[in-house]
Amino acid sequence: MNAFGKILVFGATCLLLMGCDVINPEEQVPAYLDIQDFTLSTDPVTQGSNSAKITEVWVFVGGVFLGTYDLPAIVPVLTFGTTDIRLEAGIRDNGISSFPDIYPFYEPFRTTVNLEANKTVSIQPSTRYIDEAKFAFIENFEDNNPRFFTELITGAQPLDRTQEDVFEGNYAGILTLDKTNNPIAEIATTATFSDLQKDGIFVYLEVNYKSAAPVAWGIAGLIDPIVGVERFYESGFSPNTEWNKIYFNISQLLFDSGLDEIQIAFQAFLTTQSPDSATVLIDNIKLVHF
């Protein structure tokens, strides 16, 4: 090979080596956020229980949305130095895992941290209800508190109270079903509610439950005197042997119904696969709106 050829080979080799650095640059080492489960603080008198089921977090770093993560979460971040963090509390609309959403009535958690490459910052987020949140009613079944689910639409037994197997406090609501005498029951609030979407579209029903039977939740209202009261059930929960919490998004249901006044209603029922008798336990029911 002559001298000119050697120069070409040498030059090509250098370009190839330099090109590798351009094509495959050295990867940055991220900082990490170790985000723990949210805690909810409430005023027990005006906002009820601090029970929550916040399953996801929406992460914003320096005002930029990074993504949604199941809690607890380890989040890699390629922003360094003093940085503002905003965490939005996420729930699952109607208990469906494919419908995660930011809960509009919980405040975002904000903090400022110093992020360094290959170092982890732990965050214990907390939240509370926003000031704009309104509670049309709170049903906790405790003494000296008003009862709301007192209208028996269908069935042989009304919703009662129990001190056995309660979620918290001294009482929970209990409904007993059996295939012979009470295979299905519909219970509604005696009180009616209006203008729930006057100041915002979102209306949610929060419920703690433990149930051996499926239960559908929805609304009831008077369409006209001839038709009478109509019930609209959209979402519900399946049997669960442990206490759980669910957030029912009834915003669209309310809008579509066209009702001026509504009652909150639920229907519990036994199926062919259900046992001969079953109990439904509920607690901390909140109707939340703007």
PDB file of C-alpha atoms in Angstrom:
ATOM      1  CA  MET A   1       0.000   0.000   0.000  1.00  0.00           C
ATOM      2  CA  ASN A   2       1.451   3.408  -0.948  1.00  0.00           C
ATOM      3  CA  ALA A   3       1.683   6.335   1.446  1.00  0.00           C
ATOM      4  CA  PHE A   4      -1.487   7.957   0.108  1.00  0.00           C
ATOM      5  CA  GLY A   5      -3.457   4.777   0.683  1.00  0.00           C
ATOM      6  CA  LYS A   6      -2.185   4.494   4.240  1.00  0.00           C
ATOM      7  CA  ILE A   7      -3.309   8.065   4.904  1.00  0.00           C
ATOM      8  CA  LEU A   8      -6.796   7.268   3.584  1.00  0.00           C
ATOM      9  CA  VAL A   9      -7.072   4.158   5.765  1.00  0.00           C
ATOM     10  CA  PHE A  10      -5.859   6.049   8.817  1.00  0.00           C
ATOM     11  CA  GLY A  11      -8.295   8.889   8.146  1.00  0.00           C
ATOM     12  CA  ALA A  12     -11.214   6.535   7.654  1.00  0.00           C
ATOM     13  CA  THR A  13     -10.380   4.743  10.906  1.00  0.00           C
ATOM     14  CA  CYS A  14     -10.314   8.032  12.809  1.00  0.00           C
ATOM     15  CA  LEU A  15     -13.639   9.102  11.306  1.00  0.00           C
ATOM     16  CA  LEU A  16     -15.147   5.738  12.207  1.00  0.00           C
ATOM     17  CA  LEU A  17     -14.004   6.008  15.810  1.00  0.00           C
ATOM     18  CA  MET A  18     -15.233   9.592  16.073  1.00  0.00           C
ATOM     19  CA  GLY A  19     -18.523   8.601  14.460  1.00  0.00           C
ATOM     20  CA  CYS A  20     -19.115   5.942  17.099  1.00  0.00           C
ATOM     21  CA  ASP A  21     -19.034   8.639  19.770  1.00  0.00           C
ATOM     22  CA  VAL A  22     -21.516  10.718  17.772  1.00  0.00           C
ATOM     23  CA  ILE A  23     -23.864   7.817  17.055  1.00  0.00           C
ATOM     24  CA  ASN A  24     -23.587   6.293  20.545  1.00  0.00           C
ATOM     25  CA  PRO A  25     -22.859   9.188  22.902  1.00  0.00           C
ATOM     26  CA  GLU A  26     -22.126   8.446  26.531  1.00  0.00           C
ATOM     27  CA  GLU A  27     -25.433   7.962  28.353  1.00  0.00           C
ATOM     28  CA  GLN A  28     -26.276  10.319  31.203  1.00  0.00           C
ATOM     29  CA  VAL A  29     -26.612   8.782  34.627  1.00  0.00           C
ATOM     30  CA  PRO A  30     -30.019   9.788  36.039  1.00  0.00           C
ATOM     31  CA  ALA A  31     -31.018  10.921  39.474  1.00  0.00           C
ATOM     32  CA  TYR A  32     -33.865   8.982  41.083  1.00  0.00           C
ATOM     33  CA  LEU A  33     -37.051   9.860  42.939  1.00  0.00           C
ATOM     34  CA  ASP A  34     -38.227   7.264  45.447  1.00  0.00           C
ATOM     35  CA  ILE A  35     -41.923   8.138  45.778  1.00  0.00           C
ATOM     36  CA  GLN A  36     -43.851   6.466  48.594  1.00  0.00           C
ATOM     37  CA  ASP A  37     -47.622   6.102  48.988  1.00  0.00           C
ATOM     38  CA  PHE A  38     -49.686   9.247  49.502  1.00  0.00           C
ATOM     39  CA  THR A  39     -51.262  10.014  52.859  1.00  0.00           C
ATOM     40  CA  LEU A  40     -54.544  11.931  53.042  1.00  0.00           C
ATOM     41  CA  SER A  41     -55.345  14.420  55.794  1.00  0.00           C
ATOM     42  CA  THR A  42     -58.945  15.469  56.420  1.00  0.00           C
ATOM     43  CA  ASP A  43     -61.074  17.467  58.791  1.00  0.00           C
ATOM     44  CA  PRO A  44     -63.134  14.619  60.324  1.00  0.00           C
ATOM     45  CA  VAL A  45     -66.105  16.882  60.998  1.00  0.00           C
ATOM     46  CA  THR A  46     -66.479  18.513  57.576  1.00  0.00           C
ATOM     47  CA  GLN A  47     -64.658  16.035  55.287  1.00  0.00           C
ATOM     48  CA  GLY A  48     -65.059  12.671  56.983  1.00  0.00           C
ATOM     49  CA  SER A  49     -62.607   9.792  56.988  1.00  0.00           C
ATOM     50  CA  ASN A  50     -59.029  10.059  55.745  1.00  0.00           C
ATOM     51  CA  SER A  51     -59.376   6.711  53.992  1.00  0.00           C
ATOM     52  CA  ALA A  52     -57.955   6.864  50.453  1.00  0.00           C
ATOM     53  CA  LYS A  53     -56.890   4.540  47.668  1.00  0.00           C
ATOM     54  CA  ILE A  54     -54.307   6.493  45.697  1.00  0.00           C
ATOM     55  CA  THR A  55     -52.785   3.932  43.363  1.00  0.00           C
ATOM     56  CA  GLU A  56     -50.835   6.028  40.853  1.00  0.00           C
ATOM     57  CA  VAL A  57     -48.819   9.228  40.769  1.00  0.00           C
ATOM     58  CA  TRP A  58     -48.535  11.746  37.948  1.00  0.00           C
ATOM     59  CA  VAL A  59     -44.967  13.112  38.099  1.00  0.00           C
ATOM     60  CA  PHE A  60     -43.993  16.623  36.989  1.00  0.00           C
ATOM     61  CA  VAL A  61     -40.326  17.679  37.252  1.00  0.00           C
ATOM     62  CA  GLY A  62     -39.455  21.299  36.590  1.00  0.00           C
ATOM     63  CA  GLY A  63     -42.930  21.770  35.141  1.00  0.00           C
ATOM     64  CA  VAL A  64     -42.454  18.919  32.642  1.00  0.00           C
ATOM     65  CA  PHE A  65     -44.689  15.834  32.784  1.00  0.00           C
ATOM     66  CA  LEU A  66     -42.546  12.686  33.090  1.00  0.00           C
ATOM     67  CA  GLY A  67     -45.259  10.046  33.241  1.00  0.00           C
ATOM     68  CA  THR A  68     -47.677   8.079  35.394  1.00  0.00           C
ATOM     69  CA  TYR A  69     -46.321   5.461  37.800  1.00  0.00           C
ATOM     70  CA  ASP A  70     -47.813   2.827  40.083  1.00  0.00           C
ATOM     71  CA  LEU A  71     -47.121   3.533  43.736  1.00  0.00           C
ATOM     72  CA  PRO A  72     -44.678   3.177  45.333  1.00  0.00           C
ATOM     73  CA  ALA A  73     -42.409   4.222  42.453  1.00  0.00           C
ATOM     74  CA  ILE A  74     -38.759   4.694  41.533  1.00  0.00           C
ATOM     75  CA  VAL A  75     -38.601   7.417  38.880  1.00  0.00           C
ATOM     76  CA  PRO A  76     -35.393   8.166  36.903  1.00  0.00           C
ATOM     77  CA  VAL A  77     -34.856  11.873  36.218  1.00  0.00           C
ATOM     78  CA  LEU A  78     -32.371  13.568  33.862  1.00  0.00           C
ATOM     79  CA  THR A  79     -32.807  16.983  35.452  1.00  0.00           C
ATOM     80  CA  PHE A  80     -30.203  18.018  37.999  1.00  0.00           C
ATOM     81  CA  GLY A  81     -29.729  20.653  40.663  1.00  0.00           C
ATOM     82  CA  THR A  82     -32.459  22.432  42.598  1.00  0.00           C
ATOM     83  CA  THR A  83     -35.713  21.318  40.994  1.00  0.00           C
ATOM     84  CA  ASP A  84     -39.434  21.789  41.640  1.00  0.00           C
ATOM     85  CA  ILE A  85     -41.442  18.565  41.913  1.00  0.00           C
ATOM     86  CA  ARG A  86     -45.224  18.289  41.559  1.00  0.00           C
ATOM     87  CA  LEU A  87     -46.998  15.013  42.265  1.00  0.00           C
ATOM     88  CA  GLU A  88     -50.669  14.518  41.387  1.00  0.00           C
ATOM     89  CA  ALA A  89     -52.615  11.836  43.267  1.00  0.00           C
ATOM     90  CA  GLY A  90     -54.078   9.249  40.911  1.00  0.00           C
ATOM     91  CA  ILE A  91     -57.072   6.973  41.425  1.00  0.00           C
ATOM     92  CA  ARG A  92     -58.827   4.414  39.247  1.00  0.00           C
ATOM     93  CA  ASP A  93     -62.157   5.655  37.997  1.00  0.00           C
ATOM     94  CA  ASN A  94     -64.880   3.197  39.009  1.00  0.00           C
ATOM     95  CA  GLY A  95     -62.196   0.798  40.278  1.00  0.00           C
ATOM     96  CA  ILE A  96     -61.075  -0.066  36.736  1.00  0.00           C
ATOM     97  CA  SER A  97     -57.293  -0.355  36.346  1.00  0.00           C
ATOM     98  CA  SER A  98     -57.438   0.723  32.700  1.00  0.00           C
ATOM     99  CA  PHE A  99     -59.024   4.054  33.724  1.00  0.00           C
ATOM    100  CA  PRO A 100     -56.398   5.755  35.910  1.00  0.00           C
ATOM    101  CA  ASP A 101     -56.979   9.454  36.402  1.00  0.00           C
ATOM    102  CA  ILE A 102     -55.909  12.375  38.547  1.00  0.00           C
ATOM    103  CA  TYR A 103     -58.450  12.750  41.345  1.00  0.00           C
ATOM    104  CA  PRO A 104     -59.700  16.311  40.877  1.00  0.00           C
ATOM    105  CA  PHE A 105     -60.533  16.834  44.549  1.00  0.00           C
ATOM    106  CA  TYR A 106     -57.068  16.081  45.980  1.00  0.00           C
ATOM    107  CA  GLU A 107     -54.395  18.767  46.155  1.00  0.00           C
ATOM    108  CA  PRO A 108     -51.122  18.140  44.287  1.00  0.00           C
ATOM    109  CA  PHE A 109     -48.060  17.608  46.444  1.00  0.00           C
ATOM    110  CA  ARG A 110     -45.274  20.116  45.776  1.00  0.00           C
ATOM    111  CA  THR A 111     -41.687  20.125  46.957  1.00  0.00           C
ATOM    112  CA  THR A 112     -38.235  21.319  45.897  1.00  0.00           C
ATOM    113  CA  VAL A 113     -35.310  18.888  45.891  1.00  0.00           C
ATOM    114  CA  ASN A 114     -31.656  18.807  44.882  1.00  0.00           C
ATOM    115  CA  LEU A 115     -31.121  16.158  42.205  1.00  0.00           C
ATOM    116  CA  GLU A 116     -27.707  14.593  41.643  1.00  0.00           C
ATOM    117  CA  ALA A 117     -26.676  11.898  39.190  1.00  0.00           C
ATOM    118  CA  ASN A 118     -26.894   8.352  40.573  1.00  0.00           C
ATOM    119  CA  LYS A 119     -28.393   9.565  43.854  1.00  0.00           C
ATOM    120  CA  THR A 120     -31.899   8.918  45.181  1.00  0.00           C
ATOM    121  CA  VAL A 121     -34.215  11.433  46.812  1.00  0.00           C
ATOM    122  CA  SER A 122     -37.011   9.932  48.915  1.00  0.00           C
ATOM    123  CA  ILE A 123     -40.399  11.663  48.893  1.00  0.00           C
ATOM    124  CA  GLN A 124     -43.334  10.931  51.199  1.00  0.00           C
ATOM    125  CA  PRO A 125     -46.206  12.798  49.507  1.00  0.00           C
ATOM    126  CA  SER A 126     -49.264  13.984  51.364  1.00  0.00           C
ATOM    127  CA  THR A 127     -52.487  15.521  50.171  1.00  0.00           C
ATOM    128  CA  ARG A 128     -55.799  16.925  51.327  1.00  0.00           C
ATOM    129  CA  TYR A 129     -59.076  17.890  49.734  1.00  0.00           C
ATOM    130  CA  ILE A 130     -58.878  21.109  47.738  1.00  0.00           C
ATOM    131  CA  ASP A 131     -60.691  24.123  49.165  1.00  0.00           C
ATOM    132  CA  GLU A 132     -63.194  24.021  46.296  1.00  0.00           C
ATOM    133  CA  ALA A 133     -64.367  20.481  47.152  1.00  0.00           C
ATOM    134  CA  LYS A 134     -67.943  20.341  48.419  1.00  0.00           C
ATOM    135  CA  PHE A 135     -69.556  17.416  50.211  1.00  0.00           C
ATOM    136  CA  ALA A 136     -73.234  16.965  49.422  1.00  0.00           C
ATOM    137  CA  PHE A 137     -73.345  14.327  52.142  1.00  0.00           C
ATOM    138  CA  ILE A 138     -71.098  12.077  54.218  1.00  0.00           C
ATOM    139  CA  GLU A 139     -72.518   8.796  55.535  1.00  0.00           C
ATOM    140  CA  ASN A 140     -70.353   7.130  58.185  1.00  0.00           C
ATOM    141  CA  PHE A 141     -73.113   5.341  60.156  1.00  0.00           C
ATOM    142  CA  GLU A 142     -71.817   6.649  63.485  1.00  0.00           C
ATOM    143  CA  ASP A 143     -73.954   7.817  66.397  1.00  0.00           C
ATOM    144  CA  ASN A 144     -75.189  11.421  66.351  1.00  0.00           C
ATOM    145  CA  ASN A 145     -74.677  11.663  62.595  1.00  0.00           C
ATOM    146  CA  PRO A 146     -77.506  11.843  60.042  1.00  0.00           C
ATOM    147  CA  ARG A 147     -78.508   8.745  58.090  1.00  0.00           C
ATOM    148  CA  PHE A 148     -78.947   9.117  54.350  1.00  0.00           C
ATOM    149  CA  PHE A 149     -79.553   5.664  52.837  1.00  0.00           C
ATOM    150  CA  THR A 150     -82.935   5.082  54.423  1.00  0.00           C
ATOM    151  CA  GLU A 151     -85.278   4.596  51.444  1.00  0.00           C
ATOM    152  CA  LEU A 152     -85.960   0.980  50.539  1.00  0.00           C
ATOM    153  CA  ILE A 153     -86.945   0.890  46.856  1.00  0.00           C
ATOM    154  CA  THR A 154     -86.890  -2.878  46.359  1.00  0.00           C
ATOM    155  CA  GLY A 155     -86.356  -5.737  48.785  1.00  0.00           C
ATOM    156  CA  ALA A 156     -87.423  -7.037  52.152  1.00  0.00           C
ATOM    157  CA  GLN A 157     -84.788  -5.558  54.459  1.00  0.00           C
ATOM    158  CA  PRO A 158     -83.450  -1.999  54.727  1.00  0.00           C
ATOM    159  CA  LEU A 159     -79.856  -0.958  55.199  1.00  0.00           C
ATOM    160  CA  ASP A 160     -78.982  -1.364  58.865  1.00  0.00           C
ATOM    161  CA  ARG A 161     -75.960  -0.694  61.072  1.00  0.00           C
ATOM    162  CA  THR A 162     -73.504  -3.173  62.560  1.00  0.00           C
ATOM    163  CA  GLN A 163     -70.658  -3.072  65.057  1.00  0.00           C
ATOM    164  CA  GLU A 164     -69.138  -6.281  63.728  1.00  0.00           C
ATOM    165  CA  ASP A 165     -66.348  -6.246  61.166  1.00  0.00           C
ATOM    166  CA  VAL A 166     -66.364  -2.456  60.807  1.00  0.00           C
ATOM    167  CA  PHE A 167     -63.816  -0.619  58.687  1.00  0.00           C
ATOM    168  CA  GLU A 168     -63.160   2.104  61.259  1.00  0.00           C
ATOM    169  CA  GLY A 169     -65.076   3.805  64.033  1.00  0.00           C
ATOM    170  CA  ASN A 170     -67.881   1.965  65.794  1.00  0.00           C
ATOM    171  CA  TYR A 171     -70.337   1.213  62.988  1.00  0.00           C
ATOM    172  CA  ALA A 172     -70.674   0.276  59.340  1.00  0.00           C
ATOM    173  CA  GLY A 173     -73.718  -0.087  57.142  1.00  0.00           C
ATOM    174  CA  ILE A 174     -74.908  -3.650  56.564  1.00  0.00           C
ATOM    175  CA  LEU A 175     -77.345  -5.217  54.118  1.00  0.00           C
ATOM    176  CA  THR A 176     -78.219  -8.915  54.299  1.00  0.00           C
ATOM    177  CA  LEU A 177     -79.370 -10.828  51.221  1.00  0.00           C
ATOM    178  CA  ASP A 178     -80.713 -14.351  50.884  1.00  0.00           C
ATOM    179  CA  LYS A 179     -81.998 -16.219  47.852  1.00  0.00           C
ATOM    180  CA  THR A 180     -85.327 -17.115  49.458  1.00  0.00           C
ATOM    181  CA  ASN A 181     -86.562 -13.884  51.018  1.00  0.00           C
ATOM    182  CA  ASN A 182     -84.311 -11.052  49.871  1.00  0.00           C
ATOM    183  CA  PRO A 183     -82.335 -11.902  46.705  1.00  0.00           C
ATOM    184  CA  ILE A 184     -82.201  -8.298  45.534  1.00  0.00           C
ATOM    185  CA  ALA A 185     -82.363  -4.962  47.314  1.00  0.00           C
ATOM    186  CA  GLU A 186     -82.334  -1.375  46.121  1.00  0.00           C
ATOM    187  CA  ILE A 187     -81.557   1.365  48.610  1.00  0.00           C
ATOM    188  CA  ALA A 188     -81.547   5.113  47.978  1.00  0.00           C
ATOM    189  CA  THR A 189     -80.940   8.302  49.872  1.00  0.00           C
ATOM    190  CA  THR A 190     -84.139   9.826  51.177  1.00  0.00           C
ATOM    191  CA  ALA A 191     -82.665  13.252  50.512  1.00  0.00           C
ATOM    192  CA  THR A 192     -82.440  14.570  46.957  1.00  0.00           C
ATOM    193  CA  PHE A 193     -79.569  16.599  45.527  1.00  0.00           C
ATOM    194  CA  SER A 194     -79.487  19.253  42.818  1.00  0.00           C
ATOM    195  CA  ASP A 195     -77.019  21.608  41.106  1.00  0.00           C
ATOM    196  CA  LEU A 196     -74.163  19.166  41.643  1.00  0.00           C
ATOM    197  CA  GLN A 197     -72.569  20.244  38.346  1.00  0.00           C
ATOM    198  CA  LYS A 198     -73.299  23.939  38.746  1.00  0.00           C
ATOM    199  CA  ASP A 199     -69.668  24.921  39.406  1.00  0.00           C
ATOM    200  CA  GLY A 200     -67.839  22.067  37.656  1.00  0.00           C
ATOM    201  CA  ILE A 201     -68.418  18.899  35.719  1.00  0.00           C
ATOM    202  CA  PHE A 202     -66.829  16.423  38.132  1.00  0.00           C
ATOM    203  CA  VAL A 203     -68.984  14.562  40.646  1.00  0.00           C
ATOM    204  CA  TYR A 204     -67.617  11.535  42.498  1.00  0.00           C
ATOM    205  CA  LEU A 205     -69.030   9.053  44.971  1.00  0.00           C
ATOM    206  CA  GLU A 206     -66.476   7.572  47.382  1.00  0.00           C
ATOM    207  CA  VAL A 207     -67.310   4.260  49.081  1.00  0.00           C
ATOM    208  CA  ASN A 208     -65.509   1.882  51.422  1.00  0.00           C
ATOM    209  CA  TYR A 209     -66.904  -1.630  51.100  1.00  0.00           C
ATOM    210  CA  LYS A 210     -66.568  -5.301  51.937  1.00  0.00           C
ATOM    211  CA  SER A 211     -69.108  -7.474  50.186  1.00  0.00           C
ATOM    212  CA  ALA A 212     -70.044 -11.063  49.434  1.00  0.00           C
ATOM    213  CA  ALA A 213     -72.412  -9.939  46.665  1.00  0.00           C
ATOM    214  CA  PRO A 214     -72.066  -7.689  43.618  1.00  0.00           C
ATOM    215  CA  VAL A 215     -73.402  -4.157  44.013  1.00  0.00           C
ATOM    216  CA  ALA A 216     -74.263  -1.592  41.324  1.00  0.00           C
ATOM    217  CA  TRP A 217     -74.255   2.140  42.097  1.00  0.00           C
ATOM    218  CA  GLY A 218     -76.001   4.989  40.379  1.00  0.00           C
ATOM    219  CA  ILE A 219     -78.739   7.570  40.649  1.00  0.00           C
ATOM    220  CA  ALA A 220     -82.519   7.718  40.835  1.00  0.00           C
ATOM    221  CA  GLY A 221     -84.865  10.528  39.953  1.00  0.00           C
ATOM    222  CA  LEU A 222     -88.337  11.513  38.837  1.00  0.00           C
ATOM    223  CA  ILE A 223     -88.504  11.741  35.047  1.00  0.00           C
ATOM    224  CA  ASP A 224     -92.186  12.755  35.043  1.00  0.00           C
ATOM    225  CA  PRO A 225     -95.256  11.846  37.132  1.00  0.00           C
ATOM    226  CA  ILE A 226     -96.421   9.245  34.615  1.00  0.00           C
ATOM    227  CA  VAL A 227     -93.114   7.414  34.230  1.00  0.00           C
ATOM    228  CA  GLY A 228     -92.297   7.737  37.915  1.00  0.00           C
ATOM    229  CA  VAL A 229     -88.860   7.326  39.451  1.00  0.00           C
ATOM    230  CA  GLU A 230     -86.198   5.976  37.117  1.00  0.00           C
ATOM    231  CA  ARG A 231     -82.966   4.345  38.242  1.00  0.00           C
ATOM    232  CA  PHE A 232     -79.698   4.594  36.324  1.00  0.00           C
ATOM    233  CA  TYR A 233     -76.951   2.169  37.360  1.00  0.00           C
ATOM    234  CA  GLU A 234     -73.606   2.449  35.617  1.00  0.00           C
ATOM    235  CA  SER A 235     -70.777   1.190  37.825  1.00  0.00           C
ATOM    236  CA  GLY A 236     -70.358  -1.106  40.776  1.00  0.00           C
ATOM    237  CA  PHE A 237     -68.102  -3.503  42.602  1.00  0.00           C
ATOM    238  CA  SER A 238     -67.654  -7.260  42.674  1.00  0.00           C
ATOM    239  CA  PRO A 239     -67.495  -9.352  45.844  1.00  0.00           C
ATOM    240  CA  ASN A 240     -64.413  -8.653  47.948  1.00  0.00           C
ATOM    241  CA  THR A 241     -63.490 -10.402  51.189  1.00  0.00           C
ATOM    242  CA  GLU A 242     -61.379  -7.469  52.411  1.00  0.00           C
ATOM    243  CA  TRP A 243     -62.285  -3.844  52.989  1.00  0.00           C
ATOM    244  CA  ASN A 244     -61.606  -1.813  49.872  1.00  0.00           C
ATOM    245  CA  LYS A 245     -62.232   1.708  48.580  1.00  0.00           C
ATOM    246  CA  ILE A 246     -63.655   2.794  45.250  1.00  0.00           C
ATOM    247  CA  TYR A 247     -64.178   6.131  43.527  1.00  0.00           C
ATOM    248  CA  PHE A 248     -67.259   6.227  41.294  1.00  0.00           C
ATOM    249  CA  ASN A 249     -67.126   8.922  38.629  1.00  0.00           C
ATOM    250  CA  ILE A 250     -70.820   9.705  38.122  1.00  0.00           C
ATOM    251  CA  SER A 251     -70.229  12.952  36.206  1.00  0.00           C
ATOM    252  CA  GLN A 252     -71.317  11.678  32.791  1.00  0.00           C
ATOM    253  CA  LEU A 253     -74.183   9.672  34.260  1.00  0.00           C
ATOM    254  CA  LEU A 254     -75.585  12.804  35.886  1.00  0.00           C
ATOM    255  CA  PHE A 255     -75.212  14.847  32.723  1.00  0.00           C
ATOM    256  CA  ASP A 256     -76.808  12.212  30.491  1.00  0.00           C
ATOM    257  CA  SER A 257     -79.753  11.614  32.838  1.00  0.00           C
ATOM    258  CA  GLY A 258     -81.072  15.148  32.445  1.00  0.00           C
ATOM    259  CA  LEU A 259     -82.455  14.986  35.984  1.00  0.00           C
ATOM    260  CA  ASP A 260     -82.812  18.201  37.965  1.00  0.00           C
ATOM    261  CA  GLU A 261     -82.832  16.384  41.302  1.00  0.00           C
ATOM    262  CA  ILE A 262     -81.312  13.013  42.058  1.00  0.00           C
ATOM    263  CA  GLN A 263     -81.014  10.454  44.798  1.00  0.00           C
ATOM    264  CA  ILE A 264     -77.923   8.293  45.158  1.00  0.00           C
ATOM    265  CA  ALA A 265     -78.934   4.638  44.910  1.00  0.00           C
ATOM    266  CA  PHE A 266     -77.394   1.191  44.932  1.00  0.00           C
ATOM    267  CA  GLN A 267     -78.629  -2.262  44.006  1.00  0.00           C
ATOM    268  CA  ALA A 268     -77.238  -5.400  45.666  1.00  0.00           C
ATOM    269  CA  PHE A 269     -78.175  -8.785  44.266  1.00  0.00           C
ATOM    270  CA  LEU A 270     -77.408 -12.485  44.375  1.00  0.00           C
ATOM    271  CA  THR A 271     -76.461 -14.386  41.229  1.00  0.00           C
ATOM    272  CA  THR A 272     -76.609 -18.097  40.482  1.00  0.00           C
ATOM    273  CA  GLN A 273     -72.954 -18.262  41.560  1.00  0.00           C
ATOM    274  CA  SER A 274     -73.600 -16.433  44.841  1.00  0.00           C
ATOM    275  CA  PRO A 275     -73.965 -18.252  48.168  1.00  0.00           C
ATOM    276  CA  ASP A 276     -77.462 -18.740  49.552  1.00  0.00           C
ATOM    277  CA  SER A 277     -76.987 -15.673  51.725  1.00  0.00           C
ATOM    278  CA  ALA A 278     -74.540 -12.790  51.669  1.00  0.00           C
ATOM    279  CA  THR A 279     -73.827  -9.544  53.481  1.00  0.00           C
ATOM    280  CA  VAL A 280     -72.810  -6.192  52.068  1.00  0.00           C
ATOM    281  CA  LEU A 281     -70.820  -3.853  54.313  1.00  0.00           C
ATOM    282  CA  ILE A 282     -70.315  -0.197  53.371  1.00  0.00           C
ATOM    283  CA  ASP A 283     -68.853   2.841  55.106  1.00  0.00           C
ATOM    284  CA  ASN A 284     -67.566   6.392  54.590  1.00  0.00           C
ATOM    285  CA  ILE A 285     -69.792   7.229  51.635  1.00  0.00           C
ATOM    286  CA  LYS A 286     -69.097  10.722  50.299  1.00  0.00           C
ATOM    287  CA  LEU A 287     -70.736  12.609  47.444  1.00  0.00           C
ATOM    288  CA  VAL A 288     -68.087  15.115  46.332  1.00  0.00           C
ATOM    289  CA  HIS A 289     -68.465  17.908  43.785  1.00  0.00           C
ATOM    290  CA  PHE A 290     -67.345  21.463  42.997  1.00  0.00           C
TER     291      PHE A 290
END
